[in-house]
XYZ file of C-alpha atoms in Angstrom:
755
model
C 16.435 -38.111 22.872
C 13.612 -35.646 23.064
C 13.408 -32.959 25.664
C 10.749 -34.173 28.066
C 10.812 -31.093 30.297
C 7.462 -29.402 30.749
C 6.972 -25.721 30.142
C 4.222 -23.469 31.362
C 2.957 -23.046 27.791
C 2.574 -26.818 27.269
C -0.975 -28.102 27.085
C -2.537 -31.549 26.986
C -5.624 -32.814 25.212
C -7.542 -35.895 26.278
C -10.338 -37.280 24.119
C -11.706 -40.558 22.846
C -10.524 -42.268 19.685
C -12.607 -41.019 16.769
C -13.496 -42.858 13.642
C -15.576 -40.873 11.172
C -18.696 -42.871 12.075
C -18.279 -42.328 15.816
C -17.548 -38.630 15.305
C -20.719 -38.186 13.243
C -22.730 -39.923 15.967
C -21.284 -37.797 18.771
C -21.274 -34.526 16.841
C -24.382 -34.366 14.704
C -23.874 -33.044 11.200
C -25.510 -29.738 10.403
C -28.408 -29.985 8.008
C -27.545 -28.681 4.563
C -30.045 -26.199 3.198
C -31.115 -27.271 -0.268
C -32.640 -24.511 -2.362
C -34.652 -25.000 -5.487
C -33.639 -23.341 -8.747
C -36.523 -20.865 -8.389
C -35.396 -19.868 -4.886
C -31.810 -19.356 -6.007
C -32.864 -17.272 -8.998
C -35.173 -15.238 -6.784
C -32.398 -14.532 -4.332
C -29.945 -13.647 -7.117
C -32.400 -11.382 -8.898
C -33.854 -9.829 -5.780
C -33.137 -6.113 -5.728
C -33.069 -3.819 -2.723
C -32.008 -0.199 -2.564
C -28.811 -1.064 -0.724
C -27.985 -3.819 -3.207
C -28.633 -1.474 -6.157
C -26.367 1.230 -4.710
C -23.575 -1.294 -4.137
C -23.871 -2.587 -7.702
C -23.785 0.914 -9.162
C -20.742 1.822 -7.084
C -19.145 -1.444 -8.147
C -19.586 -0.605 -11.829
C -18.683 3.082 -11.315
C -16.043 3.146 -8.548
C -15.648 6.916 -8.945
C -18.985 7.330 -7.150
C -17.453 5.625 -4.141
C -14.015 7.227 -3.825
C -14.491 10.744 -5.273
C -16.944 12.006 -2.578
C -14.444 10.845 0.062
C -11.442 12.433 -1.677
C -9.340 14.413 0.882
C -8.562 17.501 -1.195
C -6.140 19.218 1.183
C -4.087 16.115 1.894
C -3.968 14.500 -1.552
C -4.479 17.180 -4.223
C -0.986 18.833 -4.034
C 0.755 15.473 -4.428
C -1.590 14.419 -7.227
C -0.924 17.647 -9.135
C 2.873 17.298 -8.952
C 2.636 13.609 -9.812
C 0.213 14.218 -12.689
C 2.394 16.878 -14.326
C 5.530 14.747 -14.079
C 3.829 11.555 -15.229
C 2.076 13.413 -18.064
C 5.393 14.468 -19.581
C 6.663 10.887 -19.376
C 3.407 9.640 -20.912
C 3.845 11.961 -23.889
C 7.345 10.779 -24.677
C 6.653 7.097 -24.054
C 3.503 7.330 -26.153
C 5.403 8.777 -29.095
C 8.193 6.237 -28.635
C 5.914 3.215 -28.268
C 4.063 4.189 -31.440
C 7.170 2.976 -33.262
C 6.592 -0.477 -31.712
C 2.991 -0.467 -32.916
C 4.205 0.499 -36.419
C 1.956 3.575 -36.610
C 2.657 7.297 -36.757
C 3.938 8.920 -33.505
C 0.858 11.118 -33.078
C -1.251 8.019 -32.400
C 0.968 7.278 -29.439
C -0.153 10.577 -27.923
C -3.777 9.605 -28.460
C -3.088 6.268 -26.764
C -1.647 8.112 -23.768
C -4.748 10.295 -23.470
C -8.069 8.592 -24.228
C -7.749 5.410 -22.097
C -7.049 7.479 -18.965
C -10.408 9.251 -19.237
C -12.497 6.089 -18.931
C -10.207 4.394 -16.428
C -10.580 7.437 -14.169
C -14.295 6.609 -13.909
C -14.187 2.786 -13.959
C -10.803 1.768 -12.495
C -10.150 0.549 -8.953
C -6.382 1.107 -8.748
C -5.306 4.467 -7.382
C -1.713 4.369 -8.601
C -1.249 2.753 -12.012
C -0.596 4.955 -15.024
C -2.788 3.776 -17.893
C -1.414 3.945 -21.414
C 0.853 2.151 -23.900
C 2.963 -0.792 -22.741
C 5.919 -2.054 -24.834
C 4.794 -5.693 -24.915
C 1.238 -5.027 -26.064
C 2.484 -2.369 -28.506
C 4.810 -4.904 -30.069
C 1.990 -7.475 -30.272
C -0.160 -4.886 -32.053
C 2.759 -3.964 -34.297
C 3.308 -7.565 -35.377
C -0.327 -7.794 -36.516
C -0.122 -4.409 -38.239
C 2.985 -5.400 -40.182
C 1.421 -8.728 -41.137
C -1.817 -7.229 -42.486
C -0.400 -3.971 -43.845
C 3.206 -4.527 -45.011
C 4.996 -2.052 -47.251
C 4.613 -4.419 -50.221
C 0.861 -3.804 -50.296
C 1.321 -0.069 -50.902
C 3.895 0.106 -53.695
C 3.167 2.436 -56.577
C 5.103 3.534 -59.685
C 7.411 6.522 -59.287
C 6.475 9.720 -61.129
C 9.481 11.387 -62.786
C 8.996 15.089 -63.567
C 10.685 16.253 -66.738
C 11.006 19.666 -68.386
C 7.520 19.831 -69.832
C 5.687 16.749 -68.499
C 5.481 14.102 -65.745
C 6.284 10.508 -66.745
C 5.350 7.414 -64.720
C 8.141 4.824 -64.601
C 6.664 1.370 -63.991
C 10.111 -0.062 -63.216
C 10.617 2.155 -60.182
C 8.322 1.655 -57.202
C 7.781 3.647 -54.050
C 5.642 3.205 -50.927
C 2.427 5.197 -50.742
C 2.954 6.518 -47.215
C -0.494 8.042 -46.717
C -2.386 4.928 -47.774
C -0.085 2.746 -45.642
C -0.579 4.891 -42.531
C -4.354 4.941 -43.001
C -4.538 1.160 -43.297
C -2.141 0.518 -40.425
C -3.977 2.727 -37.953
C -7.250 1.106 -39.077
C -5.801 -2.346 -38.279
C -4.429 -1.137 -34.930
C -7.713 0.514 -33.937
C -9.788 -2.495 -34.966
C -7.557 -4.784 -32.948
C -7.767 -2.409 -29.956
C -11.575 -2.418 -30.029
C -11.617 -6.212 -30.293
C -9.204 -6.460 -27.353
C -11.556 -4.231 -25.366
C -14.562 -6.367 -26.262
C -12.750 -9.493 -25.072
C -11.845 -7.813 -21.789
C -15.356 -6.485 -21.148
C -16.855 -9.895 -21.930
C -14.473 -11.609 -19.503
C -15.226 -8.996 -16.860
C -19.005 -9.397 -17.209
C -18.652 -13.185 -17.013
C -16.601 -12.753 -13.814
C -13.693 -14.760 -15.215
C -10.944 -12.475 -13.993
C -9.624 -15.448 -12.051
C -8.489 -17.043 -15.328
C -5.493 -14.735 -15.365
C -4.215 -16.679 -12.366
C -3.198 -19.381 -14.810
C -0.562 -16.923 -15.971
C 1.826 -17.619 -13.114
C 4.644 -15.271 -12.157
C 7.329 -17.486 -13.784
C 5.317 -17.607 -17.008
C 4.736 -13.840 -17.077
C 8.385 -13.213 -16.190
C 9.652 -15.395 -19.028
C 7.171 -13.907 -21.481
C 7.929 -10.264 -20.676
C 11.677 -10.937 -20.824
C 11.232 -12.452 -24.286
C 9.066 -9.463 -25.233
C 11.830 -7.124 -24.073
C 14.216 -9.041 -26.341
C 11.857 -8.611 -29.307
C 11.436 -4.909 -28.529
C 15.207 -4.495 -28.384
C 15.668 -6.255 -31.732
C 12.907 -4.201 -33.334
C 14.557 -0.938 -32.239
C 18.032 -1.814 -33.502
C 16.980 -0.934 -37.033
C 15.860 2.508 -35.817
C 19.055 3.101 -33.838
C 21.292 2.331 -36.810
C 18.696 3.689 -39.280
C 19.096 1.072 -41.988
C 16.385 -0.216 -44.374
C 15.176 -3.763 -43.627
C 12.203 -5.950 -44.478
C 9.405 -6.473 -41.967
C 9.533 -9.927 -40.362
C 6.998 -11.628 -38.113
C 6.384 -15.099 -36.791
C 8.900 -17.886 -36.268
C 12.554 -16.768 -35.995
C 11.607 -13.203 -36.935
C 14.367 -11.842 -34.685
C 16.983 -13.819 -36.619
C 15.773 -12.523 -39.981
C 15.777 -8.966 -38.633
C 19.369 -9.310 -37.400
C 20.419 -10.762 -40.770
C 18.893 -7.798 -42.613
C 20.575 -5.324 -40.257
C 23.960 -7.008 -40.718
C 23.582 -7.000 -44.504
C 22.814 -3.273 -44.603
C 25.060 -2.187 -41.762
C 27.210 -0.218 -44.212
C 24.230 2.120 -44.734
C 24.157 3.131 -41.058
C 23.349 6.775 -40.445
C 26.043 8.011 -38.059
C 23.932 10.902 -36.738
C 21.101 8.558 -35.756
C 23.503 6.012 -34.275
C 25.271 8.583 -32.087
C 21.982 10.116 -30.938
C 20.504 6.705 -30.102
C 23.527 5.442 -28.175
C 23.866 8.695 -26.235
C 20.179 8.564 -25.326
C 20.472 4.981 -24.033
C 23.556 5.787 -21.969
C 22.245 9.049 -20.475
C 18.727 7.783 -19.692
C 19.968 4.580 -18.054
C 22.617 6.453 -16.028
C 20.155 9.030 -14.696
C 17.577 6.332 -13.919
C 20.215 4.581 -11.825
C 20.793 7.853 -9.962
C 17.034 8.216 -9.410
C 16.878 4.703 -8.005
C 19.957 5.013 -5.812
C 18.985 8.371 -4.313
C 15.209 8.014 -4.400
C 14.934 8.797 -0.674
C 16.986 11.973 -1.032
C 15.548 13.335 -4.284
C 11.992 14.651 -3.727
C 11.072 14.230 -7.407
C 12.830 11.851 -9.832
C 14.752 13.609 -12.572
C 12.513 13.505 -15.715
C 15.418 12.503 -17.887
C 13.280 11.417 -20.849
C 11.770 14.904 -21.030
C 15.148 16.617 -20.738
C 16.761 14.400 -23.373
C 13.837 14.857 -25.744
C 13.847 18.658 -25.450
C 17.617 18.864 -25.978
C 17.561 16.375 -28.869
C 14.710 18.223 -30.591
C 16.530 21.548 -30.231
C 19.814 20.137 -31.543
C 18.103 18.462 -34.480
C 16.259 21.668 -35.367
C 19.295 23.965 -35.064
C 21.682 21.653 -36.938
C 19.018 20.569 -39.450
C 20.098 16.933 -39.052
C 17.456 15.695 -41.462
C 18.663 17.769 -44.423
C 22.366 17.893 -43.613
C 22.962 14.306 -42.435
C 19.871 12.421 -43.588
C 18.698 11.714 -40.029
C 15.303 10.044 -39.664
C 12.982 12.382 -37.758
C 9.366 12.326 -36.563
C 8.334 14.742 -39.359
C 4.573 15.028 -38.914
C 3.039 15.555 -35.476
C -0.096 17.586 -36.210
C -2.054 19.555 -33.635
C -5.525 18.423 -32.571
C -7.353 15.104 -32.477
C -8.215 12.776 -35.311
C -11.940 12.254 -35.978
C -13.452 9.028 -34.587
C -13.588 6.062 -36.926
C -15.507 2.797 -37.031
C -13.426 -0.410 -36.825
C -13.169 -2.545 -39.936
C -15.326 -5.585 -39.229
C -13.807 -7.445 -42.185
C -10.484 -7.644 -40.312
C -11.883 -9.335 -37.194
C -11.468 -12.890 -38.475
C -7.780 -12.290 -39.200
C -6.925 -10.793 -35.802
C -9.146 -12.825 -33.486
C -6.445 -15.005 -31.909
C -3.870 -12.238 -31.586
C -6.456 -9.922 -30.041
C -7.396 -12.444 -27.357
C -3.771 -13.105 -26.372
C -3.087 -9.349 -26.301
C -6.165 -8.802 -24.121
C -4.976 -11.414 -21.628
C -1.395 -10.121 -21.556
C -2.412 -6.476 -21.180
C -4.789 -7.279 -18.349
C -2.356 -9.626 -16.582
C 0.431 -7.044 -16.577
C -1.852 -4.220 -15.440
C -3.438 -6.205 -12.615
C -0.055 -7.498 -11.444
C 1.290 -3.944 -11.162
C -1.956 -2.703 -9.580
C -1.867 -5.395 -6.891
C 1.732 -4.533 -6.016
C 0.813 -0.940 -5.208
C -2.511 -1.904 -3.647
C -0.671 -4.127 -1.171
C 1.868 -1.378 -0.524
C -0.829 1.231 0.254
C -3.344 -1.123 1.897
C -6.360 -1.159 -0.396
C -7.947 -3.746 -2.656
C -8.202 -4.047 -6.428
C -11.230 -5.725 -8.025
C -9.913 -7.974 -10.789
C -13.206 -8.295 -12.674
C -13.846 -4.544 -12.505
C -10.323 -3.959 -13.825
C -11.192 -6.121 -16.820
C -14.252 -3.977 -17.506
C -12.295 -0.743 -16.953
C -9.504 -1.669 -19.369
C -11.998 -3.145 -21.827
C -14.073 0.035 -21.991
C -10.871 2.116 -22.179
C -9.654 0.122 -25.172
C -13.033 0.264 -26.922
C -13.257 4.016 -26.355
C -9.625 4.610 -27.308
C -9.838 2.365 -30.379
C -12.652 4.480 -31.766
C -10.398 7.562 -31.434
C -7.294 6.207 -33.213
C -5.570 4.750 -30.152
C -3.853 1.385 -29.811
C -4.029 -1.090 -26.903
C -3.646 0.392 -23.422
C -2.294 -1.344 -20.338
C 0.246 0.044 -17.895
C 4.008 0.227 -17.552
C 5.914 -0.368 -14.346
C 8.333 2.500 -14.988
C 5.558 5.034 -15.640
C 3.545 3.818 -12.657
C 6.633 4.040 -10.462
C 7.037 7.686 -11.499
C 3.404 8.440 -10.665
C 3.637 6.806 -7.230
C 7.089 8.071 -6.284
C 6.246 11.705 -7.124
C 3.377 11.765 -4.627
C 0.432 10.371 -6.556
C -2.371 9.300 -4.219
C -5.338 8.611 -6.474
C -6.703 8.517 -10.017
C -6.721 12.326 -9.949
C -2.996 12.157 -10.751
C -3.904 10.130 -13.825
C -6.464 12.642 -15.064
C -3.966 15.486 -14.593
C -1.391 13.531 -16.611
C -4.043 13.200 -19.344
C -4.455 16.995 -19.313
C -0.697 17.347 -19.866
C -0.908 14.989 -22.835
C -3.834 17.002 -24.200
C -1.760 20.197 -23.999
C 0.979 18.532 -26.045
C -1.562 17.252 -28.600
C -3.247 20.641 -29.005
C -0.252 22.977 -28.795
C 3.209 21.486 -28.336
C 3.165 18.618 -30.816
C 4.901 20.453 -33.697
C 7.882 21.243 -31.467
C 8.675 17.503 -31.413
C 8.675 17.142 -35.204
C 12.481 17.602 -35.568
C 13.075 14.846 -32.979
C 15.132 11.920 -34.283
C 13.426 8.547 -34.204
C 16.650 6.997 -32.899
C 16.226 9.108 -29.739
C 12.762 7.641 -29.249
C 14.190 4.157 -29.848
C 16.879 4.870 -27.273
C 14.216 5.861 -24.728
C 12.364 2.593 -25.436
C 15.513 0.490 -25.009
C 16.531 2.304 -21.825
C 13.132 1.516 -20.308
C 13.601 -2.205 -21.010
C 16.168 -2.614 -18.262
C 13.589 -3.636 -15.663
C 12.277 -6.438 -17.878
C 15.758 -7.657 -18.789
C 16.726 -7.718 -15.113
C 14.136 -10.451 -14.607
C 16.804 -12.841 -15.890
C 18.369 -12.605 -12.438
C 15.303 -14.453 -11.103
C 16.273 -17.653 -12.917
C 18.972 -18.858 -10.454
C 16.691 -18.009 -7.526
C 13.811 -19.948 -9.114
C 16.114 -22.913 -9.738
C 16.984 -23.072 -6.057
C 13.386 -22.595 -4.926
C 11.465 -24.703 -7.434
C 13.033 -26.294 -10.491
C 9.706 -26.783 -12.276
C 8.852 -23.072 -11.982
C 12.305 -22.297 -13.337
C 11.666 -24.582 -16.327
C 8.343 -22.782 -16.945
C 10.210 -19.459 -17.019
C 12.871 -20.731 -19.411
C 10.455 -22.603 -21.685
C 8.106 -19.622 -22.004
C 10.967 -17.239 -22.675
C 12.571 -19.438 -25.347
C 9.225 -20.243 -26.995
C 8.260 -16.556 -27.128
C 11.637 -15.603 -28.608
C 11.661 -18.329 -31.252
C 7.957 -18.686 -32.111
C 6.787 -15.115 -31.614
C 4.919 -13.534 -28.724
C 1.398 -14.832 -29.366
C 2.351 -18.428 -30.198
C 5.071 -18.362 -27.550
C 2.600 -17.337 -24.844
C 0.292 -20.186 -25.836
C 3.215 -22.631 -25.843
C 4.302 -21.436 -22.407
C 0.765 -21.806 -21.064
C 0.502 -25.346 -22.467
C 3.869 -26.211 -20.925
C 2.739 -24.791 -17.571
C -0.471 -26.817 -17.658
C 1.598 -29.849 -18.605
C 3.738 -29.449 -15.500
C 0.580 -29.346 -13.379
C -0.627 -32.580 -14.966
C 2.769 -34.210 -14.490
C 2.993 -33.095 -10.872
C -0.428 -34.572 -10.113
C 0.094 -37.642 -12.281
C 3.323 -38.490 -10.467
C 2.683 -37.191 -6.940
C 5.086 -37.470 -4.054
C 4.268 -40.410 -1.784
C 5.906 -41.330 1.496
C 5.963 -43.740 4.396
C 5.280 -41.986 7.670
C 6.782 -42.711 11.034
C 5.889 -41.583 14.528
C 7.817 -38.907 16.382
C 8.355 -40.570 19.778
C 5.940 -39.534 22.516
C 3.820 -37.398 20.175
C 0.861 -37.710 17.829
C 3.018 -36.343 14.985
C 3.764 -38.458 11.897
C 6.410 -37.401 9.394
C 8.149 -38.726 6.302
C 10.787 -41.185 7.488
C 13.190 -40.093 4.744
C 13.176 -36.489 5.919
C 13.835 -36.872 9.635
C 16.057 -38.844 11.949
C 14.816 -40.667 15.060
C 11.439 -41.341 13.436
C 10.050 -44.743 14.415
C 8.020 -47.022 12.180
C 5.332 -48.717 14.219
C 5.838 -52.520 14.088
C 3.248 -54.308 11.980
C 1.729 -51.057 10.705
C 2.533 -49.221 7.495
C 1.449 -45.568 7.168
C 1.276 -44.409 3.548
C 0.642 -40.797 2.466
C -0.120 -39.362 -0.982
C 0.318 -35.610 -1.451
C -1.975 -35.071 -4.411
C -5.534 -35.499 -5.636
C -6.142 -39.055 -6.809
C -7.874 -39.371 -10.156
C -7.908 -41.432 -13.327
C -4.480 -40.251 -14.503
C -2.506 -41.124 -11.376
C -4.377 -44.015 -9.756
C -2.058 -46.576 -11.371
C 0.970 -44.636 -10.129
C -0.619 -44.485 -6.665
C -1.048 -48.270 -6.581
C 2.511 -48.789 -7.830
C 3.982 -46.543 -5.114
C 1.812 -48.262 -2.512
C 3.205 -51.652 -3.554
C 6.743 -50.270 -3.336
C 6.222 -48.834 0.142
C 4.530 -51.901 1.692
C 7.076 -54.209 0.065
C 4.699 -56.700 -1.576
C 1.932 -57.016 -4.148
C -1.314 -57.999 -2.447
C -2.695 -59.651 -5.605
C 0.474 -61.731 -6.078
C 0.457 -62.703 -2.411
C -3.150 -63.855 -2.697
C -2.454 -65.949 -5.806
C 0.662 -67.537 -4.301
C -1.188 -68.376 -1.105
C -4.011 -69.999 -3.073
C -1.481 -72.029 -5.033
C 0.230 -73.141 -1.834
C -3.113 -74.035 -0.229
C -4.085 -76.197 -3.191
C -0.849 -78.145 -2.874
C -1.247 -78.447 0.890
C -4.779 -79.828 0.477
C -3.497 -82.369 -2.023
C -0.817 -83.495 0.417
C -3.402 -83.785 3.182
C -5.680 -85.847 0.940
C -2.729 -88.037 0.039
C -2.003 -88.479 3.726
C 1.417 -86.837 3.586
C 0.375 -83.918 5.817
C -1.856 -83.654 8.818
C -3.368 -80.515 10.324
C -2.795 -80.288 14.061
C -3.142 -77.663 16.758
C 0.549 -76.867 16.281
C 0.138 -76.407 12.544
C 0.895 -78.674 9.582
C 2.917 -81.772 10.431
C 4.298 -84.329 7.929
C 2.598 -87.724 8.388
C 5.962 -89.514 8.332
C 6.953 -87.813 11.550
C 3.891 -89.352 13.256
C 4.874 -92.865 12.128
C 1.803 -93.543 9.981
C 3.275 -93.220 6.496
C 1.920 -96.048 4.294
C 2.154 -95.812 0.527
C -0.285 -98.618 -0.126
C -2.858 -97.215 2.256
C -2.522 -93.819 0.692
C -3.164 -95.120 -2.787
C -6.052 -97.247 -1.677
C -7.836 -94.826 0.608
C -7.044 -91.371 -0.848
C -6.938 -91.448 -4.621
C -5.129 -88.436 -6.107
C -7.394 -85.739 -7.471
C -6.905 -84.290 -10.913
C -5.466 -80.813 -10.893
C -8.480 -79.341 -12.580
C -11.039 -81.195 -10.472
C -13.233 -79.213 -8.128
C -12.636 -79.514 -4.428
C -15.313 -81.232 -2.368
C -17.403 -79.196 0.016
C -16.146 -81.219 2.971
C -12.584 -80.148 2.292
C -10.593 -79.595 5.451
C -9.995 -75.960 6.398
C -6.342 -75.453 7.176
C -4.851 -72.619 9.222
C -1.458 -71.840 7.728
C 1.215 -69.742 9.399
C 2.440 -67.816 6.395
C 5.421 -66.440 8.318
C 6.952 -69.893 8.852
C 8.465 -72.289 6.350
C 5.850 -73.997 4.199
C 5.809 -77.770 3.521
C 5.362 -77.146 -0.218
C 7.714 -75.678 -2.807
C 5.832 -72.435 -3.392
C 7.523 -69.068 -2.845
C 4.928 -66.953 -1.036
C 5.932 -63.276 -0.512
C 6.243 -62.337 3.132
C 3.644 -59.968 4.532
C 5.281 -58.242 7.476
C 2.365 -55.958 8.389
C -1.101 -56.572 9.747
C -2.488 -53.060 9.186
C -2.204 -50.353 6.547
C -3.114 -46.730 7.267
C -3.541 -44.487 4.207
C -3.248 -40.783 5.042
C -5.601 -38.796 2.794
C -5.186 -35.462 4.578
C -3.453 -34.011 1.471
C -5.898 -35.570 -1.027
C -8.324 -32.869 -2.165
C -10.552 -35.056 -4.339
C -11.061 -38.512 -5.842
C -12.867 -39.155 -9.092
C -15.049 -42.158 -9.923
C -12.212 -44.159 -11.485
C -9.933 -43.595 -8.493
C -12.688 -44.504 -6.004
C -13.428 -47.737 -7.840
C -9.750 -48.707 -7.998
C -9.216 -47.754 -4.367
C -12.059 -50.019 -3.321
C -10.382 -52.925 -5.119
C -7.077 -52.108 -3.413
C -8.745 -52.209 0.005
C -10.331 -55.571 -0.767
C -7.014 -56.959 -2.027
C -5.367 -56.186 1.283
C -8.302 -57.433 3.351
C -8.320 -60.875 1.723
C -4.659 -61.451 2.663
C -5.334 -60.469 6.271
C -4.147 -56.858 6.211
C -6.625 -54.370 7.663
C -6.858 -51.056 5.818
C -7.754 -47.723 7.428
C -8.144 -44.329 5.771
C -7.295 -41.227 7.805
C -7.972 -37.549 7.246
C -10.651 -38.024 4.596
C -14.235 -36.811 4.614
C -16.514 -39.795 4.229
C -18.557 -37.952 1.594
C -15.515 -38.030 -0.708
C -15.636 -41.849 -0.809
C -18.648 -43.572 -2.316
C -17.531 -47.186 -2.544
C -18.653 -48.683 0.747
C -20.402 -52.042 0.886
C -20.717 -54.949 3.312
C -17.008 -55.755 3.071
C -15.586 -52.225 2.917
C -17.470 -50.261 5.545
C -17.243 -46.724 6.856
C -15.581 -48.075 9.970
C -12.236 -47.845 8.154
C -12.409 -44.025 8.180
C -10.674 -42.085 10.952
C -10.284 -38.398 11.641
C -6.504 -38.579 11.906
C -3.615 -40.983 11.541
C -3.170 -41.004 15.314
C -6.777 -42.082 15.856
C -6.276 -44.956 13.431
C -3.009 -46.040 15.076
C -4.527 -46.036 18.580
C -7.509 -48.019 17.323
C -5.216 -50.594 15.675
C -3.142 -50.940 18.827
C -6.309 -51.376 20.873
C -7.655 -54.017 18.506
C -4.333 -55.873 18.401
C -3.979 -55.908 22.176
C -7.574 -57.052 22.651
C -7.226 -59.798 20.052
C -4.115 -61.252 21.758
C -5.625 -61.129 25.232
C -6.801 -64.625 26.299
C -7.545 -63.746 29.914
C -11.031 -64.705 31.168
C -11.426 -61.130 32.336
C -11.019 -59.949 28.760
C -13.928 -57.515 28.838
C -12.675 -55.738 31.956
C -9.139 -55.682 30.615
C -10.402 -54.242 27.343
C -12.052 -51.349 29.172
C -8.910 -50.797 31.247
C -6.695 -50.920 28.165
C -8.978 -48.484 26.367
C -8.646 -45.997 29.220
C -4.874 -46.434 29.284
C -4.658 -45.772 25.542
C -6.813 -42.679 25.861
C -4.578 -41.347 28.616
C -1.509 -42.103 26.493
C -3.122 -40.241 23.649
C -3.648 -37.270 25.934
C 0.041 -37.257 26.782
C 0.924 -37.482 23.079
C -1.192 -34.471 22.203
């Protein structure tokens, strides 16, 4: 029983019943302004001073925010943040160079050059631009594919007492040639990634990244973290393995490591494990006491300085064979032109890397933009990162994006604007020009440990899976499928597979939409799914059917099937059965066995006039295939009662069908054509069809039989109209017209109480 008490906040609405036609007559539609192509081009190309200034500021955001920069309030925090973040950028750049399979010095370049252009073109005030483990690994997989060690083998020169002999049986890797080719591949790919991003930004297609949903990105980055972890195991244990890429590459890498595990360098293993443990422990302390510690402890910097000093003092490379950075020269490398011949081989990988790098960066940028109440322009971000990658690629950098851990450091240490980023770039420049050689004794296993320790955030995304399963099982399946595909098939193919799977779920969800029968909440104009709520009444003689999806060529058959299930009969079958029964009834009437009366069909025998001879003489039996004469008697049959012929006609227990289209966003031509046939099928068996909540412009199938009068603004309007029509049709009082007006007023007042 509903609470019928009135409250002071209750309100009541009284209005007439609206069909779409009546509403359009009462409330005139606004004229739509139709512009010619010339007018639209003129408006788009028209240029005013204000418009030009806005466009320039849009392309160069620095012109907008820098003049407004509050120096006294923001500069101290930006300086502290920039110095701290710059040190982290240096170490992560050197470490992530291992993922890109290039020399560590190029990681420093990648942490410097992209920041310069983003400072001018970017719209995010907080992200730290530079290498990101996932994109570095995607670049590294291409580098190892196009420039493996096998391509740079050369005979070993053996120096004797008086001469040097070349032994063709012994081969060694030409390190200089390999490094030159690998950085050329990485730089070419970086420039191509930038070109893709700039092109997408200029075409204003930043919205395409929305197809990379959070579950898909979460599964992909978790799989990428797994690949990064596997790739760094070989550096931690310092064993020789072959380079593997593509399908099941992680399995082949683990097999190689297990085969050569007896060659593990103990010094590298201890250094790597200690680095992982210490960095992760201190990061936990930073997180737990972030409100009490003014500046997070720069543990990567501390560990790197200590490890470099220990390695130098103990001479770990000579004494224990530890693998160290070796060469980290001062200064910048000269700019180089990308190798155009490589573009055809890296086209697909470059596009996927461009999309991933942008998606990750924009996702992080929007998190901090929402936190600090400002907006990020997605298309401008594409242009900013594209130009940064083109500029950086020409100066020996690899793909730049952002990293959540580095951005968190920049924001948590007081960073307020891009000024913090430019100061961090100055710190990287100092290391490149002066401090680089001090890192040369650093063990590579320490860098690998720093990389692995920074993967914790991505691995922790696994905890989202149970939550996703409870919230939405399909989103959970997208996460799992993308993660497994990226692990097994590789990152580029895995991302494509995950995207295809995600699109497939969209198709499936629209191809098999949820449909329901609605019932009325007593004393209201509210209609809800009868399976979801108790005390919901189905209106006698009326079926309300709702489809929660667009209706188009792929799901129209499913829509009709669910409609048949909900109404409980097939309108086409009912029509055929009724025709069959009518044919038999007409035959019996012609034979004299039945007679049509005011009370319905009555057997002739019951009237006492049955005469076999008369029947045969007067009413000869018609052949089954013969056409019926035009003078054939029209018979009114009560299809709800028992029929005098042996034909099983399905029972139709409704007189009206209301289809709720309030959740239907569009119908295509195929769906509209099929829907028109459905309406006609119901009409010819005596069931009136009404469509509620649909704009008449969305339906283009009206004719003399299916008119616009079937359209209503809401389900409640349609129900009130049906009840009015039913009551008027059953009223046989001579004062029918007056009663109709009175009944109409009563229904309108009832409607006012309902609303």
